[in-house]
Amino acid sequence: MERLQKVIAHAGIASRRKAEELISQGRVKVNGTTVTELGIKVSLKDQIEVDNVPINQEEPVYFIFYKPRGVISAVSDDKGRKVVTDYFMGIPERIYPVGRLDYDTSGLLLVTNDGAFAQKLTHPKHEVDKVYVAKVKGIPEKQQLRPLSRGLFFEGVKYAPARYDILSADTKAQSAIIQLTIHEGRNHQVKKMLQAVGLPVQKLKREKYGNLTLGNLRPGEYRPLHKKEVSQLLNLAKN
Ligand code: URA
């Protein structure tokens, strides 16, 4: 059991003194009931809200996960499909993915229980560079890809300029491998951008997120992020 103001301060919401003020001002609820008394003690099981927003009492945890194809970027699925958290059975914290990869997209996904971290990284203003590798149908002409670097409008959505590279082309199979670096996180963004230039995506993988790469991870594997990696990501999100 810990004092309420200490728990609020520990969750990073406010300093201990500010937390005391929040309590006195009637902005804190414990298990749905407003508490204005300063001394009360709470446990991990108590649901604490500040301004009606639940606070996270768990220690923050951060993972890099190699999402396989055929997995939903969620913690549950009403159709019973595999979800990301099925791969984290031994992790007691209430974790969830940072942003999304499509069901049929594989690659690097961050997983955490730290809402502020997830929010910072997915905020449209702070988006960090993400590198994707796509197998597309067709052999692109150089000029065909140019709109990608200028930014484009497709199906009523505006996409910011991206960097691209043709990694290889297979004339026999009439397909190519294209690397695309984007910093936004719009729905199906890579597929849409490549479709917009006439190159339907057949296969997609996210290889890099900020400075992070999958390294030795194999599909379905994860590892905790080092403290330095977490702070590097937060720094990138700031800039
Ligand atoms: N762009 C896509 O089209 N799909 C993803 O899963 C991620 C980026």
Short mmCIF file of C-alpha atoms and ligand atoms in Angstrom, two decimals:
data_model
loop_
_atom_site.label_atom_id
_atom_site.label_comp_id
_atom_site.label_asym_id
_atom_site.label_seq_id
_atom_site.Cartn_x
_atom_site.Cartn_y
_atom_site.Cartn_z
CA MET A 1 0.00 0.00 0.00
CA GLU A 2 1.22 3.47 -0.90
CA ARG A 3 -0.04 6.97 -0.25
CA LEU A 4 -2.31 8.20 -3.02
CA GLN A 5 -0.23 11.30 -3.78
CA LYS A 6 2.90 9.16 -4.07
CA VAL A 7 1.21 6.80 -6.53
CA ILE A 8 0.04 9.72 -8.68
CA ALA A 9 3.50 11.26 -8.63
CA HIS A 10 5.06 7.88 -9.44
CA ALA A 11 2.83 7.52 -12.49
CA GLY A 12 4.44 10.69 -13.83
CA ILE A 13 1.23 12.74 -13.73
CA ALA A 14 2.48 15.43 -11.37
CA SER A 15 5.01 16.18 -8.65
CA ARG A 16 4.10 14.97 -5.15
CA ARG A 17 3.01 18.51 -4.19
CA LYS A 18 0.96 18.99 -7.33
CA ALA A 19 -0.61 15.58 -6.71
CA GLU A 20 -1.69 16.76 -3.26
CA GLU A 21 -3.29 19.79 -4.88
CA LEU A 22 -5.10 17.61 -7.42
CA ILE A 23 -6.52 15.53 -4.57
CA SER A 24 -7.59 18.58 -2.56
CA GLN A 25 -9.24 20.05 -5.66
CA GLY A 26 -11.42 16.93 -5.99
CA ARG A 27 -9.87 15.87 -9.29
CA VAL A 28 -8.87 12.39 -8.15
CA LYS A 29 -11.07 9.31 -7.90
CA VAL A 30 -10.29 5.98 -6.31
CA ASN A 31 -12.47 3.13 -7.55
CA GLY A 32 -14.95 5.62 -8.94
CA THR A 33 -15.26 7.75 -5.79
CA THR A 34 -13.78 11.23 -5.50
CA VAL A 35 -11.19 11.44 -2.75
CA THR A 36 -10.15 14.77 -1.24
CA GLU A 37 -8.39 13.43 1.84
CA LEU A 38 -4.60 13.45 1.62
CA GLY A 39 -3.50 10.53 3.74
CA ILE A 40 -5.29 7.59 2.14
CA LYS A 41 -3.39 4.54 0.99
CA VAL A 42 -4.02 2.58 -2.19
CA SER A 43 -2.82 -0.68 -3.68
CA LEU A 44 -2.05 -1.83 -7.22
CA LYS A 45 -5.57 -3.20 -7.43
CA ASP A 46 -7.18 0.21 -6.92
CA GLN A 47 -8.36 2.04 -9.99
CA ILE A 48 -7.14 5.61 -9.77
CA GLU A 49 -8.32 8.38 -12.07
CA VAL A 50 -7.10 11.94 -12.41
CA ASP A 51 -9.57 14.19 -14.21
CA ASN A 52 -11.43 10.99 -15.14
CA VAL A 53 -8.37 9.52 -16.89
CA PRO A 54 -7.18 6.24 -15.37
CA ILE A 55 -3.52 6.24 -14.36
CA ASN A 56 -1.16 3.40 -14.96
CA GLN A 57 0.23 1.97 -11.73
CA GLU A 58 2.40 -0.65 -13.38
CA GLU A 59 6.09 -0.17 -13.98
CA PRO A 60 6.42 0.84 -17.62
CA VAL A 61 7.69 -1.91 -19.91
CA TYR A 62 8.80 -1.65 -23.53
CA PHE A 63 9.33 -4.36 -26.12
CA ILE A 64 10.32 -4.67 -29.74
CA PHE A 65 8.31 -7.43 -31.42
CA TYR A 66 8.65 -9.08 -34.82
CA LYS A 67 5.00 -9.34 -35.82
CA PRO A 68 4.39 -12.26 -38.16
CA ARG A 69 1.92 -11.98 -41.02
CA GLY A 70 -1.58 -13.13 -40.04
CA VAL A 71 -1.64 -11.42 -36.63
CA ILE A 72 -3.89 -8.52 -35.58
CA SER A 73 -2.17 -5.48 -34.00
CA ALA A 74 -4.49 -5.53 -31.00
CA VAL A 75 -4.98 -7.16 -27.61
CA SER A 76 -8.18 -9.00 -28.56
CA ASP A 77 -10.15 -9.88 -31.67
CA ASP A 78 -13.87 -10.62 -31.89
CA LYS A 79 -13.25 -12.97 -34.82
CA GLY A 80 -10.85 -15.07 -32.78
CA ARG A 81 -7.81 -14.33 -34.90
CA LYS A 82 -4.31 -14.28 -33.43
CA VAL A 83 -3.41 -11.01 -31.71
CA VAL A 84 -0.07 -9.49 -30.72
CA THR A 85 -0.51 -10.16 -27.00
CA ASP A 86 -0.89 -13.91 -27.68
CA TYR A 87 2.91 -13.81 -28.06
CA PHE A 88 3.41 -12.18 -24.63
CA MET A 89 1.71 -14.76 -22.40
CA GLY A 90 4.42 -14.58 -19.72
CA ILE A 91 4.21 -10.79 -19.40
CA PRO A 92 1.84 -9.73 -16.58
CA GLU A 93 1.65 -6.04 -17.50
CA ARG A 94 -1.29 -4.74 -19.52
CA ILE A 95 0.59 -4.17 -22.73
CA TYR A 96 -0.61 -3.15 -26.18
CA PRO A 97 0.94 -2.32 -29.54
CA VAL A 98 2.15 1.19 -30.40
CA GLY A 99 0.24 1.98 -33.57
CA ARG A 100 -0.65 -0.75 -36.03
CA LEU A 101 0.63 -3.00 -38.73
CA ASP A 102 -1.93 -4.55 -41.08
CA TYR A 103 -2.97 -8.17 -40.53
CA ASP A 104 -0.96 -9.25 -43.58
CA THR A 105 2.05 -7.00 -42.85
CA SER A 106 5.00 -8.37 -40.91
CA GLY A 107 7.80 -6.62 -39.09
CA LEU A 108 8.78 -4.30 -36.31
CA LEU A 109 6.12 -3.38 -33.80
CA LEU A 110 6.66 -1.66 -30.46
CA VAL A 111 4.66 -2.98 -27.52
CA THR A 112 4.28 -1.21 -24.17
CA ASN A 113 2.00 -0.39 -21.24
CA ASP A 114 3.16 3.24 -21.23
CA GLY A 115 0.36 5.34 -22.67
CA ALA A 116 2.37 8.56 -22.77
CA PHE A 117 5.14 6.80 -24.73
CA ALA A 118 2.64 5.29 -27.19
CA GLN A 119 0.90 8.61 -27.61
CA LYS A 120 4.12 10.50 -28.24
CA LEU A 121 5.31 8.05 -30.87
CA THR A 122 2.04 7.91 -32.74
CA HIS A 123 1.16 11.59 -32.59
CA PRO A 124 1.02 12.84 -36.20
CA LYS A 125 3.26 15.77 -35.31
CA HIS A 126 6.04 13.66 -33.81
CA GLU A 127 6.04 10.64 -36.06
CA VAL A 128 9.47 9.08 -36.40
CA ASP A 129 10.85 7.60 -39.63
CA LYS A 130 9.72 4.08 -40.41
CA VAL A 131 11.30 1.99 -43.13
CA TYR A 132 9.21 -0.54 -45.07
CA VAL A 133 10.18 -3.06 -47.71
CA ALA A 134 7.45 -3.92 -50.20
CA LYS A 135 7.20 -6.50 -52.93
CA VAL A 136 5.13 -4.92 -55.69
CA LYS A 137 3.51 -6.18 -58.86
CA GLY A 138 5.21 -4.61 -61.85
CA ILE A 139 8.61 -3.22 -62.71
CA PRO A 140 8.66 0.48 -61.88
CA GLU A 141 10.07 3.11 -64.20
CA LYS A 142 12.17 5.64 -62.29
CA GLN A 143 9.84 8.53 -63.08
CA GLN A 144 6.83 6.46 -62.03
CA LEU A 145 8.04 6.62 -58.41
CA ARG A 146 8.73 10.35 -58.36
CA PRO A 147 5.33 11.38 -56.92
CA LEU A 148 6.30 9.42 -53.80
CA SER A 149 9.06 11.89 -52.99
CA ARG A 150 6.88 14.90 -53.73
CA GLY A 151 3.96 13.72 -51.63
CA LEU A 152 0.66 12.76 -53.20
CA PHE A 153 -3.09 12.79 -53.01
CA PHE A 154 -4.87 9.46 -53.37
CA GLU A 155 -8.51 8.56 -52.72
CA GLY A 156 -8.99 11.90 -50.97
CA VAL A 157 -6.03 11.48 -48.59
CA LYS A 158 -2.86 13.56 -48.67
CA TYR A 159 0.40 11.70 -48.05
CA ALA A 160 3.60 13.51 -47.07
CA PRO A 161 6.74 13.05 -49.17
CA ALA A 162 8.52 9.72 -48.67
CA ARG A 163 12.01 8.49 -49.53
CA TYR A 164 12.25 5.46 -51.77
CA ASP A 165 14.71 3.11 -53.33
CA ILE A 166 14.26 0.26 -55.82
CA LEU A 167 16.16 -2.61 -54.20
CA SER A 168 15.67 -5.18 -56.97
CA ALA A 169 13.49 -6.11 -59.91
CA ASP A 170 12.51 -9.52 -61.24
CA THR A 171 11.58 -9.21 -64.90
CA LYS A 172 10.53 -12.85 -65.13
CA ALA A 173 8.07 -12.59 -62.24
CA GLN A 174 7.24 -8.97 -63.17
CA SER A 175 7.75 -7.81 -59.59
CA ALA A 176 10.08 -5.50 -57.71
CA ILE A 177 11.27 -4.85 -54.19
CA ILE A 178 10.93 -1.25 -53.06
CA GLN A 179 12.10 0.37 -49.85
CA LEU A 180 9.96 3.23 -48.63
CA THR A 181 10.66 5.52 -45.66
CA ILE A 182 7.69 7.40 -44.25
CA HIS A 183 7.12 9.38 -41.08
CA GLU A 184 3.34 9.49 -40.98
CA GLY A 185 1.21 6.57 -39.84
CA ARG A 186 -1.91 6.73 -41.99
CA ASN A 187 -4.09 3.71 -42.59
CA HIS A 188 -2.50 1.32 -45.10
CA GLN A 189 -0.16 4.16 -46.00
CA VAL A 190 2.55 2.24 -47.83
CA LYS A 191 0.05 0.14 -49.78
CA LYS A 192 -1.92 3.23 -50.74
CA MET A 193 1.11 5.27 -51.76
CA LEU A 194 2.44 2.48 -53.95
CA GLN A 195 -1.01 1.76 -55.37
CA ALA A 196 -1.24 5.46 -56.23
CA VAL A 197 1.81 5.13 -58.50
CA GLY A 198 0.46 1.95 -60.11
CA LEU A 199 2.34 -0.65 -58.05
CA PRO A 200 0.03 -2.93 -56.04
CA VAL A 201 1.73 -4.30 -52.93
CA GLN A 202 1.94 -8.09 -52.71
CA LYS A 203 3.95 -8.34 -49.51
CA LEU A 204 4.94 -5.79 -46.88
CA LYS A 205 7.37 -5.73 -43.98
CA ARG A 206 8.41 -2.95 -41.60
CA GLU A 207 12.17 -3.18 -41.10
CA LYS A 208 13.02 -0.09 -39.10
CA TYR A 209 11.39 2.24 -36.57
CA GLY A 210 13.53 5.29 -35.77
CA ASN A 211 16.97 3.79 -35.16
CA LEU A 212 15.60 0.39 -34.20
CA THR A 213 15.89 -2.64 -36.45
CA LEU A 214 14.68 -6.20 -35.92
CA GLY A 215 18.26 -7.45 -35.51
CA ASN A 216 18.29 -11.18 -34.78
CA LEU A 217 14.60 -11.44 -33.91
CA ARG A 218 12.57 -13.97 -35.86
CA PRO A 219 8.83 -13.71 -36.58
CA GLY A 220 6.89 -14.07 -33.32
CA GLU A 221 9.87 -13.17 -31.11
CA TYR A 222 10.33 -10.11 -28.91
CA ARG A 223 12.87 -8.59 -26.57
CA PRO A 224 12.72 -5.78 -24.01
CA LEU A 225 14.03 -2.43 -25.20
CA HIS A 226 17.10 -1.08 -23.45
CA LYS A 227 16.60 2.16 -21.50
CA LYS A 228 18.76 3.95 -24.03
CA GLU A 229 16.61 2.73 -26.91
CA VAL A 230 13.48 4.05 -25.18
CA SER A 231 15.04 7.47 -24.61
CA GLN A 232 16.35 7.58 -28.19
CA LEU A 233 12.84 6.92 -29.50
CA LEU A 234 11.41 9.64 -27.26
CA ASN A 235 14.09 12.05 -28.45
CA LEU A 236 13.32 11.28 -32.09
CA ALA A 237 9.63 11.82 -31.42
CA LYS A 238 10.41 15.23 -29.94
CA ASN A 239 12.42 16.50 -32.88
N1 URA B 1 1.48 0.75 -44.49
C1 URA B 1 0.63 -0.21 -44.88
O1 URA B 1 0.07 -0.16 -45.97
N2 URA B 1 0.41 -1.24 -44.03
C2 URA B 1 1.02 -1.37 -42.86
O2 URA B 1 0.79 -2.33 -42.14
C3 URA B 1 1.91 -0.34 -42.46
C4 URA B 1 2.11 0.71 -43.30
#
